[in-house]
Amino acid sequence: MNRSYNKLWKLMIDKKMNKTQLREAAKITSNAMAKLGRDESVPVETLEKICNVLDCKIDDIMEYYSEVF
């Protein structure tokens, strides 16, 4: 399974919020923010914090898919 947080970055643009503002508002670590930037796995709790700040659902900020070989 692969994941993408492109929806998160687009939503942040729409809400005129940068990564530092989101990190501080959601009280997540810079390490978690870096993992999001690399489309790596983060705890669901981190995604929940982001969703609370952005007033959205998890599927509004990420998508996952399987690669077809």
Coordinates of N, CA, C and O in Angstrom, one line a residue, residues 8-51:
L8 N -3.8 16.9 1.6 CA -3.5 17.8 2.8 C -2.9 19.1 2.3 O -3.3 20.2 2.7
W9 N -1.9 19.0 1.4 CA -1.2 20.2 1.0 C -2.1 21.1 0.2 O -2.1 22.4 0.4
K10 N -3.0 20.6 -0.6 CA -4.0 21.4 -1.3 C -5.0 22.1 -0.4 O -5.3 23.2 -0.5
L11 N -5.4 21.3 0.7 CA -6.3 21.9 1.7 C -5.7 23.0 2.4 O -6.3 24.0 2.7
M12 N -4.4 22.8 2.8 CA -3.6 23.9 3.5 C -3.6 25.1 2.6 O -3.7 26.3 3.1
I13 N -3.3 25.0 1.3 CA -3.3 26.1 0.4 C -4.6 26.9 0.5 O -4.7 28.1 0.6
D14 N -5.7 26.1 0.4 CA -7.1 26.7 0.4 C -7.3 27.4 1.7 O -8.0 28.4 1.7
K15 N -6.8 26.9 2.8 CA -7.0 27.6 4.1 C -5.9 28.6 4.4 O -5.9 29.1 5.5
K16 N -5.0 28.8 3.4 CA -3.9 29.8 3.6 C -3.1 29.5 4.9 O -2.8 30.4 5.7
M17 N -2.7 28.2 5.0 CA -2.0 27.8 6.2 C -0.7 27.2 5.7 O -0.7 26.4 4.8
N18 N 0.4 27.5 6.4 CA 1.7 26.9 6.0 C 2.0 25.7 7.0 O 1.3 25.5 8.0
K19 N 3.1 25.0 6.7 CA 3.4 23.8 7.5 C 3.7 24.1 8.9 O 3.3 23.4 9.8
T20 N 4.4 25.2 9.2 CA 4.7 25.6 10.5 C 3.4 25.9 11.3 O 3.3 25.5 12.5
Q21 N 2.6 26.7 10.7 CA 1.3 27.0 11.4 C 0.5 25.8 11.7 O -0.1 25.6 12.8
L22 N 0.4 24.8 10.8 CA -0.3 23.6 11.0 C 0.4 22.8 12.1 O -0.3 22.3 13.0
R23 N 1.7 22.7 12.1 CA 2.4 21.9 13.1 C 2.1 22.4 14.5 O 1.9 21.7 15.4
E24 N 2.2 23.8 14.6 CA 2.0 24.4 15.9 C 0.5 24.3 16.4 O 0.3 24.0 17.5
A25 N -0.4 24.5 15.5 CA -1.8 24.4 15.8 C -2.2 23.0 16.2 O -3.0 22.8 17.1
A26 N -1.7 22.0 15.5 CA -2.1 20.6 15.7 C -1.2 20.0 16.8 O -1.5 18.9 17.3
K27 N -0.2 20.7 17.2 CA 0.7 20.2 18.3 C 1.3 18.8 17.9 O 1.3 17.9 18.6
I28 N 1.9 18.8 16.6 CA 2.6 17.6 16.2 C 4.0 18.0 16.0 O 4.4 19.2 15.9
T29 N 4.9 17.0 16.0 CA 6.3 17.2 15.9 C 6.8 17.5 14.5 O 6.1 17.2 13.5
S30 N 7.9 18.1 14.4 CA 8.5 18.4 13.1 C 8.8 17.1 12.4 O 8.8 17.0 11.1
N31 N 9.2 16.1 13.1 CA 9.4 14.8 12.6 C 8.2 14.2 11.9 O 8.3 13.7 10.8
A32 N 7.0 14.4 12.5 CA 5.8 13.9 11.9 C 5.5 14.7 10.6 O 5.1 14.1 9.6
M33 N 5.7 16.0 10.7 CA 5.5 16.8 9.5 C 6.4 16.4 8.3 O 6.0 16.3 7.2
A34 N 7.7 16.1 8.7 CA 8.6 15.6 7.7 C 8.2 14.3 7.0 O 8.3 14.1 5.8
K35 N 7.6 13.4 7.9 CA 7.1 12.1 7.4 C 6.0 12.3 6.4 O 5.8 11.7 5.4
L36 N 5.1 13.3 6.8 CA 4.0 13.6 5.9 C 4.5 14.1 4.5 O 4.0 13.7 3.5
G37 N 5.6 14.9 4.6 CA 6.1 15.4 3.3 C 6.7 14.4 2.5 O 6.8 14.5 1.2
R38 N 7.1 13.2 3.1 CA 7.7 12.1 2.3 C 6.7 11.0 2.1 O 7.1 9.9 1.6
D39 N 5.4 11.3 2.3 CA 4.3 10.3 2.2 C 4.6 9.0 2.9 O 4.3 7.9 2.5
E40 N 5.2 9.2 4.1 CA 5.4 8.0 5.0 C 4.3 7.9 6.0 O 3.5 8.8 6.2
S41 N 4.3 6.7 6.6 CA 3.3 6.4 7.6 C 3.4 7.3 8.9 O 4.5 7.5 9.3
V42 N 2.3 7.8 9.4 CA 2.3 8.5 10.6 C 1.1 7.9 11.5 O 0.2 7.3 10.9
P43 N 1.2 8.0 12.8 CA 0.1 7.5 13.6 C -1.2 8.2 13.3 O -1.3 9.3 12.9
V44 N -2.3 7.4 13.4 CA -3.6 7.9 13.2 C -3.9 9.1 14.1 O -4.6 10.1 13.7
E45 N -3.4 9.1 15.3 CA -3.6 10.2 16.2 C -3.1 11.5 15.6 O -3.7 12.6 15.8
T46 N -2.0 11.4 14.9 CA -1.4 12.6 14.2 C -2.4 13.1 13.2 O -2.7 14.3 13.1
L47 N -3.0 12.2 12.4 CA -3.9 12.6 11.4 C -5.2 13.2 12.0 O -5.8 14.1 11.5
E48 N -5.6 12.6 13.2 CA -6.8 13.1 13.9 C -6.5 14.6 14.3 O -7.4 15.4 14.2
K49 N -5.3 14.9 14.9 CA -5.0 16.2 15.3 C -5.1 17.2 14.1 O -5.6 18.3 14.3
I50 N -4.6 16.8 13.0 CA -4.6 17.6 11.8 C -6.0 17.9 11.4 O -6.4 19.0 11.1
C51 N -6.8 16.8 11.4 CA -8.2 17.0 11.0 C -9.0 17.9 11.9 O -9.9 18.6 11.5

